[in-house]
XYZ file of C-alpha atoms in Angstrom:
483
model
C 80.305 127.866 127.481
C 83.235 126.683 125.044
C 86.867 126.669 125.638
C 89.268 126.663 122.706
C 92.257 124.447 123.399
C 90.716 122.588 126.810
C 93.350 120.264 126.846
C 96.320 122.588 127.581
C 94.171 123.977 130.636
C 93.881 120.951 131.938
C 97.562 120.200 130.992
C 98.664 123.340 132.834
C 97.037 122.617 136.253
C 98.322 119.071 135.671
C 102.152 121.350 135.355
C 100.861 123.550 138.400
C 100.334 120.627 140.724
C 103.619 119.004 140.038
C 105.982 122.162 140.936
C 103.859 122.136 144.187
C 104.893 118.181 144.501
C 108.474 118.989 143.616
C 108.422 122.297 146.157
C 106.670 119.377 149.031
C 109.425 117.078 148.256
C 111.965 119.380 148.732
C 111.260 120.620 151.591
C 113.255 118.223 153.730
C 116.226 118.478 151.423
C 117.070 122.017 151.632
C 116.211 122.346 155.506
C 118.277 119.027 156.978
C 121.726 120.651 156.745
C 121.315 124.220 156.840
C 124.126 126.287 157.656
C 124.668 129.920 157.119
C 127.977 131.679 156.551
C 128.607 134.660 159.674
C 131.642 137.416 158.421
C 132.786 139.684 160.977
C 134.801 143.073 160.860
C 138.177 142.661 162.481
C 137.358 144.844 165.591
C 134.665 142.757 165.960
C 136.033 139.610 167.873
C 139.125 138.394 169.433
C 140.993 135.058 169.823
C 141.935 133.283 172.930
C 144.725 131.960 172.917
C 144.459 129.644 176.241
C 141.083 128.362 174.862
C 142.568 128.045 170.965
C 139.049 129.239 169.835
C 137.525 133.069 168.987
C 135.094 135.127 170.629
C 132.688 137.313 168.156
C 130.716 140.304 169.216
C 127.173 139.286 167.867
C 123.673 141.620 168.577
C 122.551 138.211 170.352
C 125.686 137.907 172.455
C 129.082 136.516 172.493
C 130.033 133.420 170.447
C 133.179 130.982 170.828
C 134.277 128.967 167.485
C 136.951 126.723 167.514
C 140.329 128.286 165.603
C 140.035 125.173 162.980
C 136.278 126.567 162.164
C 137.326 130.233 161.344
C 138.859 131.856 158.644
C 140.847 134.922 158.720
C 140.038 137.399 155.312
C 142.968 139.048 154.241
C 141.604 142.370 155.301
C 141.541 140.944 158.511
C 137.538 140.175 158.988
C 136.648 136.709 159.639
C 133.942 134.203 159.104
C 132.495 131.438 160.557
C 129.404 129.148 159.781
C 126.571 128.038 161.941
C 125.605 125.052 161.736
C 121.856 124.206 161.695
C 118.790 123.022 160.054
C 116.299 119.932 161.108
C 119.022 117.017 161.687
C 120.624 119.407 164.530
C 117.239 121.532 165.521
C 115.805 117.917 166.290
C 119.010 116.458 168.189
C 119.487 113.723 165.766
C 123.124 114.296 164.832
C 125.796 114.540 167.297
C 126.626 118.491 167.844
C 130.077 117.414 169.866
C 131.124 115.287 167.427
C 134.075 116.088 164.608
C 132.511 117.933 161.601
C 133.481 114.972 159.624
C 130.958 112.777 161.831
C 128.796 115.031 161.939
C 128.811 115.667 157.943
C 128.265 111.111 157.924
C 125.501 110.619 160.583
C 123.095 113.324 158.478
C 123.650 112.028 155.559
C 123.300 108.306 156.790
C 120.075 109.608 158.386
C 119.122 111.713 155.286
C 119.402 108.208 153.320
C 116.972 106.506 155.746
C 114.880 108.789 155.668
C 114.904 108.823 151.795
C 114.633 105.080 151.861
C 111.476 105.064 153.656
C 110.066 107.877 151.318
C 110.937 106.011 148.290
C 109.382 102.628 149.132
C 106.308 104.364 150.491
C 106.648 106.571 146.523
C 107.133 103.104 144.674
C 104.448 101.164 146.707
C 102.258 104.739 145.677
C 103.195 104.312 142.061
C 102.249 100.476 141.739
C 98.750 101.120 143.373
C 98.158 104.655 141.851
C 98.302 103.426 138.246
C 95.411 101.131 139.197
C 93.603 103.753 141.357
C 93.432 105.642 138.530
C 92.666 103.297 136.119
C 89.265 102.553 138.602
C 88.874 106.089 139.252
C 89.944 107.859 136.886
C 92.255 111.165 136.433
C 89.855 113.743 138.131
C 89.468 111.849 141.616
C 92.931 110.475 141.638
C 94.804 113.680 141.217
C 92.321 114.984 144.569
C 93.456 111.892 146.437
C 97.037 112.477 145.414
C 97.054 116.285 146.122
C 95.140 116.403 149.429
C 96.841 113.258 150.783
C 101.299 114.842 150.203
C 99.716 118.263 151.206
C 98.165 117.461 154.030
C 101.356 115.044 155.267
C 103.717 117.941 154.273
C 101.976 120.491 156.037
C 101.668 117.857 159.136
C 105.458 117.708 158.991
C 105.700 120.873 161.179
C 104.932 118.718 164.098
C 107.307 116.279 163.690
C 108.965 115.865 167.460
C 112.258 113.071 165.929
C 113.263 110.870 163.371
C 110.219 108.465 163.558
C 107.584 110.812 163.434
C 109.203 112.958 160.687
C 109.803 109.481 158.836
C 106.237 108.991 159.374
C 105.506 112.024 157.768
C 107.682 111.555 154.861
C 105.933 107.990 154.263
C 102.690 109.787 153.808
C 103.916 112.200 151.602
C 105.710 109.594 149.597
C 102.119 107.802 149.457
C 100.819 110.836 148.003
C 103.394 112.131 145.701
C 103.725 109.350 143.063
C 99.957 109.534 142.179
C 100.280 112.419 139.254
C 103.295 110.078 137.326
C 101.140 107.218 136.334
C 98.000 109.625 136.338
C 99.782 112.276 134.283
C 100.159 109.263 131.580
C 96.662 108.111 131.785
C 95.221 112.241 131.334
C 98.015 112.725 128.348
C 96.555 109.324 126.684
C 92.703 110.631 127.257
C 93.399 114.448 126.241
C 95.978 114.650 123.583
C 96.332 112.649 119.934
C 99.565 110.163 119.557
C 101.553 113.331 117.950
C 101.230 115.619 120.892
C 101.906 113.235 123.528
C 105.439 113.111 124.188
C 105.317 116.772 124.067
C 102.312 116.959 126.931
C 104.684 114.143 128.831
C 107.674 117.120 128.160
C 105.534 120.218 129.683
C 104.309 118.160 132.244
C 108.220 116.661 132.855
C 109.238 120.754 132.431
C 106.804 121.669 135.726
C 108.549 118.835 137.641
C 112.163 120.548 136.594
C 110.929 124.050 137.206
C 109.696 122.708 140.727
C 113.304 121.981 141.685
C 113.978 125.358 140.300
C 112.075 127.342 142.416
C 112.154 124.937 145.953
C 116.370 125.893 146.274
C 115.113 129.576 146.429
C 111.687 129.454 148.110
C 112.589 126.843 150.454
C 115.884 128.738 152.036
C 113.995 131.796 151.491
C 111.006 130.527 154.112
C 113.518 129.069 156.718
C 115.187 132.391 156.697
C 112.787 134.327 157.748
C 110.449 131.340 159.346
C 111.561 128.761 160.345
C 111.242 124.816 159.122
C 108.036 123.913 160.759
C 106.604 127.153 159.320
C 107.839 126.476 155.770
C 106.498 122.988 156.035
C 102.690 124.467 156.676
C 103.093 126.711 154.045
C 104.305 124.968 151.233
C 101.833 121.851 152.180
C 98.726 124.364 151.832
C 99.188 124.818 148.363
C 98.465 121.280 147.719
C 95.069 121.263 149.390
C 94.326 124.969 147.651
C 95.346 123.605 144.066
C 91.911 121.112 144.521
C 89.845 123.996 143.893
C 90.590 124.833 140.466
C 91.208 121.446 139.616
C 87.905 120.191 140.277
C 86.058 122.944 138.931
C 87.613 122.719 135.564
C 88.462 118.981 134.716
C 84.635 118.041 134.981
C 85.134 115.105 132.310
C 86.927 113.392 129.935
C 87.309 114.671 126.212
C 84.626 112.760 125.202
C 82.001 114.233 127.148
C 83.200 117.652 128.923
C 80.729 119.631 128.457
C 82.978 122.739 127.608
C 85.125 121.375 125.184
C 84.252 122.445 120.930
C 83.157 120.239 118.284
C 86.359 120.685 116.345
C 89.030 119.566 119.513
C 87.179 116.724 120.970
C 87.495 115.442 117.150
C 91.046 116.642 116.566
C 91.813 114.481 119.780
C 89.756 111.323 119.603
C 90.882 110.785 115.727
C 94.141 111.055 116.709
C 93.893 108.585 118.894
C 95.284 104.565 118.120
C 93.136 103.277 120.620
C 90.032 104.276 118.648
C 91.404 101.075 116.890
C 91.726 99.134 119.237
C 90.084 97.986 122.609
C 90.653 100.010 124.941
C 88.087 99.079 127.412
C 89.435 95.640 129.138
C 91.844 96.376 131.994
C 94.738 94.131 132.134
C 96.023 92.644 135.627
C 99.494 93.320 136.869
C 100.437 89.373 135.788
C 99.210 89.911 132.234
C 101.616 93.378 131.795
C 104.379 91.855 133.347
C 104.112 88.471 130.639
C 104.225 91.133 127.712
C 108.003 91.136 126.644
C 107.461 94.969 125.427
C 106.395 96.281 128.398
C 110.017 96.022 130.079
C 111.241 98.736 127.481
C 109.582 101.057 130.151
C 109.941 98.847 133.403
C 113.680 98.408 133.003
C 114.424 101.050 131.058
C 112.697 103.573 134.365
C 114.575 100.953 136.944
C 118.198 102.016 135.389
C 117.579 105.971 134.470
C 115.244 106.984 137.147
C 118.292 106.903 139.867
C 120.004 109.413 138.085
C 116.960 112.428 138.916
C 116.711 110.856 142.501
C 120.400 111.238 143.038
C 120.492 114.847 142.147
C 117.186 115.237 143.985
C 118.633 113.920 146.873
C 121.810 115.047 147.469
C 122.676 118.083 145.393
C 122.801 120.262 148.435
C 124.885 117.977 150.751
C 127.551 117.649 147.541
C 127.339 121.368 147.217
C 127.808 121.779 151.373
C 130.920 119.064 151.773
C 132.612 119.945 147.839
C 132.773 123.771 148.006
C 131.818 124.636 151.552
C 128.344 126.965 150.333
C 125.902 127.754 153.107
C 122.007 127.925 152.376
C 122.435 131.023 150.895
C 124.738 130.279 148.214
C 122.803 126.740 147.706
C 120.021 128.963 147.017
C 121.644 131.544 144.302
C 123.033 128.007 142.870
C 121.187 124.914 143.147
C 118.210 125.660 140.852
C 120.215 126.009 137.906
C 120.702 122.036 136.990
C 116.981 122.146 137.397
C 116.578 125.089 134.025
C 118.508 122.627 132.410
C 115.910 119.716 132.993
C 113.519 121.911 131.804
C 114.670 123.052 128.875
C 114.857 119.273 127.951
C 112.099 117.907 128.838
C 110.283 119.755 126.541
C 112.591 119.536 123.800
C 112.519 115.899 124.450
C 109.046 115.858 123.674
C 109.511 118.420 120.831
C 111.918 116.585 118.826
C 110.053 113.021 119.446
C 107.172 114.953 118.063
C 108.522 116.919 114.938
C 110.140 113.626 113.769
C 106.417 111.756 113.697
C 105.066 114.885 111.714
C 107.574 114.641 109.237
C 106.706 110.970 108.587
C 108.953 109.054 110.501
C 107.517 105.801 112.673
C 106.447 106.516 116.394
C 109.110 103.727 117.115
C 112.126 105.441 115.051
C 111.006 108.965 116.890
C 111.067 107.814 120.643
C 114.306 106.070 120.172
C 116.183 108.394 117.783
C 115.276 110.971 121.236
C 116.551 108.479 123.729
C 119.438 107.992 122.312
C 120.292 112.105 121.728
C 119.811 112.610 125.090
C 121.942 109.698 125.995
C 124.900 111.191 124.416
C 124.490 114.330 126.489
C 124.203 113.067 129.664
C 127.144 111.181 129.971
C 129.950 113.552 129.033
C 128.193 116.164 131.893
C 128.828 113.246 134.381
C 132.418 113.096 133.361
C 133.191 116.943 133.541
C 130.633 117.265 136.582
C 133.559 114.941 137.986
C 135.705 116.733 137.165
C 134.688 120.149 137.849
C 136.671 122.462 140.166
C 134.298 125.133 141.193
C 130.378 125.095 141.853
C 129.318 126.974 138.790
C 131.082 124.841 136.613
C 129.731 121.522 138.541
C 125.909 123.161 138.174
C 126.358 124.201 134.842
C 127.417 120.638 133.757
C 124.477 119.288 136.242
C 122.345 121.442 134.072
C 123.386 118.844 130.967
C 123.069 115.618 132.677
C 119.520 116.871 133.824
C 119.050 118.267 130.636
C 119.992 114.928 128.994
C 117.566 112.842 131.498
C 114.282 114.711 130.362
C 114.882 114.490 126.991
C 115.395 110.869 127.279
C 112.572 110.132 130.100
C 110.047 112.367 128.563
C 109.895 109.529 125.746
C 110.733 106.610 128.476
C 107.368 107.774 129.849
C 105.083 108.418 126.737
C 105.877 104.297 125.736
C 103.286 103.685 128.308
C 100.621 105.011 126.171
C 102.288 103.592 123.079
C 102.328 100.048 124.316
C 99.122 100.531 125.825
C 95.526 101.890 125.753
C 93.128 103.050 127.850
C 92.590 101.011 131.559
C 95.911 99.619 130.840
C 97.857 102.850 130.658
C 98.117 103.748 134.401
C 98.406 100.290 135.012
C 101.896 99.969 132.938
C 103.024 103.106 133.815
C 102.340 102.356 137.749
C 104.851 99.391 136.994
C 107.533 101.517 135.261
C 107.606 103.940 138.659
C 107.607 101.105 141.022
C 110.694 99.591 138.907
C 112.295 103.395 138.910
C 111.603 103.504 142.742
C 113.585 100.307 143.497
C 116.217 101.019 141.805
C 116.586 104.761 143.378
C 116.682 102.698 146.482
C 119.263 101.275 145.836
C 121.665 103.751 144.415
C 120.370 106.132 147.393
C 121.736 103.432 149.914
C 125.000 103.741 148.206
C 125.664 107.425 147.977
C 126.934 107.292 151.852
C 129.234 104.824 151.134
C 130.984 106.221 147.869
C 131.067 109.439 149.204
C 131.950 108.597 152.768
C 135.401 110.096 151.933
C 134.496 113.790 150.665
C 135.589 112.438 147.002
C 131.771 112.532 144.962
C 133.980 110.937 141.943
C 131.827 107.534 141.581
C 128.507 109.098 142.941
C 129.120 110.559 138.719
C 130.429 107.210 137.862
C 127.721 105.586 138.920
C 125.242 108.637 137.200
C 126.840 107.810 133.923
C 126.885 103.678 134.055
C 123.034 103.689 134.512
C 122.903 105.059 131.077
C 123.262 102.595 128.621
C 121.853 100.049 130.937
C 118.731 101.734 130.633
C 118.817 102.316 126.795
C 119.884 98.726 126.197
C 117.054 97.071 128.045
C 114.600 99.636 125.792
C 116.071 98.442 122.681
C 116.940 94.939 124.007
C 112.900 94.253 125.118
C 111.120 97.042 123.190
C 111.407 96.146 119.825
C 109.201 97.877 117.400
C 107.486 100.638 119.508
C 103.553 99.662 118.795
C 100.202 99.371 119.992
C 100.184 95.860 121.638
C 96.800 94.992 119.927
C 95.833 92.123 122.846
């Protein structure tokens, strides 16, 4: 049996495993602070005035809110939010406390938590790259996929913060495996030309994931419950194996159901046919190549800016404009079609400029530096944004902005590199973009600690050229190291 076009098969269960990573790793996000907005009819409560608090008529029984937490419609109804999700189903945030406190101590805890997740993620990226390198792209994606959805699904168990912390490390172990490997499959299965635009359809799947967890996500808790969503979404992990190992039986090279005329479109258009590609290189050697920290540096300064959305676009949404789970849900994916949409024009445009002659080195930066220029005006009007469709709309830019510019970030792995050295670099690059997520997550708490999300978009837009400079600054020509 032939296949016309193998690669994009494999390609699309590569894009099919990543929106079930991006649904597992939102999971948490959307179900910590989850409240839900309650409107009444006016003859359906009263206020007492010795108390200072009113009494609604509910179908599970009468329900006291504080005067300060209820607001009175003008045609005389009134509404009132409940306040739940994990943080408060588990006890770990103070119930009694002011809503201010109570708005600090989740997301202090939601940072921790985070924390631990993103050193367990950056510990998984430096060892994946190598893992697959050693094992290559069909066992490591199993590992990867079978290890997050099994700790996701686990997740329904979790009793407090250190066993859901526990949990999250797991996952975090998991999850970083397809970045590096996703590299390493895009190097083996696609010619120079099409890379950056496999890297953008992969990068795509990883923005639609964040489009459809805000909707799913809420949608299961609804009706389910968190430890119920967490079993479900963590099964489709483990199911996604099936397919996976069924189809990617080998490389390009020797798959048995790949035709003459692809494996020879892809292996020709290959630079590492000219050169060796079969010595792996150590850690030490990578990190004494100047190049290589065009895509270590440049990933430690624009990585944050995904992470930070990632995080803590539904706490900004929650404290800036008051919107329960509901209206996070009818909102929060649509930064996300944004990322999408330019991730794979990121890889596009990289693409279209090598097939009309110009240098892989002129293409990957002329697209870093386009999507540059978009990203940082959406942080400034993002700032400056007075209502949560304009703030997602301009979120849709910046996120816009960072896949064009990352889809190239991460297709320099296989341009510096070849073969056993691919993962490797680009298990370096996510390591670097994990440490410096840590850090910028550590500081969201603090800059926003007032309600004012002003410099958590200052910082968003400062990481920028930092990242492009140290591209340009220790890239240089954008080659084949031939060593």
């Amino acid at each position: 049996m032939k296949i016309k076009g193998l690669r994009w098969i494999v390609l699309t269960l590569i894009a099919l495993v990543t929106i079930i990573n991006y649904l597992d790793r939102g999971t948490l996000n959307y179900m910590w602070v989850a409240n839900t907005k309650v409107a009444c009819a006016p003859g359906d409560y009263t206020f007492d005035e010795d108390a200072g608090c009113y009494v609604f008529n509910t179908e599970s029984g009468q329900v006291s809110m504080p005067a300060d937490e209820v607001t009175i419609q003008p045609d005389g109804s009134a509404e009132y939010i409940v306040h739940g999700g994990i943080a408060k189903d588990l006890g770990l945030i103070d119930v009694k406390a002011p809503l201010e406190e109570q708005q600090r101590q989740a997301k202090s805890l939601l940072a921790v938590i985070t924390m631990f997740f993103m050193v367990a993620y950056g510990i998984s990226q430096l060892v994946s790259g190598k893992i697959y390198d050693k094992i290559g792209t069909r066992r490591g994606f199993t590992l990867s996929a079978l290890l997050w959805g099994g700790a996701d699904a686990l997740a329904s168990l979790a009793a407090g913060l250190k066993s859901l912390t526990f949990f999250r490390v797991m996952l975090g172990l998991g999850e970083a495996g397809p970045w590096p490997g996703t590299t390493k499959s895009n190097a083996e299965w696609f010619p120079q030309k099409e890379r950056a635009l496999a890297q953008g359809i992969f990068g795509a799947a990883a923005s639609a994931g964040s489009v459809i967890a805000p909707i799913l996500i809420p949608m299961l808790f609804l009706a389910f419950g968190w430890r119920v969503t967490f079993v479900v979404v963590g099964s489709l992990g483990i199911l996604w194996v099936i397919p996976w190992l069924i189809i990617n039986k080998k490389g390009p090279k020797e798959h048995p159901w790949i035709t003459d005329e692809e494996r020879e479109y892809i292996l020709t258009g290959q630079p590492e046919c000219r050169v060796s590609c079969d010595t792996a290189k150590s850690w030490g050697t990578l990190l004494g190549e100047r190049k290589n920290y065009a895509v270590i540096l440049g990933r430690f300064f624009l990585d944050p800016i995904w992470w930070m959305f990632v995080t803590w676009l539904p706490i900004y949404l929650i404290e800036v404009f008051g919107l329960d789970i509901k209206q996070i849900a009818m909102s929060a994916w649509v930064p996300y079609v944004g990322a999408a949409i330019g991730s794979v024009a990121g890889g596009w445009f990289s693409g279209l400029l090598i097939n009309r002659g110009k240098s892989v080195n002129f293409a990957r930066k002329a697209a870093m530096v386009t999507g540059g220029c978009v990203i940082i005006p959406g942080m400034v009007l993002a700032a400056m944004a007075s209502s949560p469709a304009t703030a997602v709309i301009m979120m849709a830019f910046i996120l816009g902005g960072y896949q064009f510019v990352m889809t190239n970030i991460q297709t320099l792995a296989s341009d510096l590199q070849t073969g056993k050295a691919v993962g490797s670099l680009a298990g370096l690059g996510g390591a670097a973009a994990v440490a410096g997520t840590i850090i910028s997550i550590l500081f969201i708490p603090y800059l926003t600690q007032s309600g004012d999300w002003t410099m958590f978009f200052v910082l968003g837009a400062a990481l920028v050229p930092a990242s492009l400079a140290s591209i340009f600054l220790f890239g240089g020509r954008i080659e084949q190291q031939n060593k």
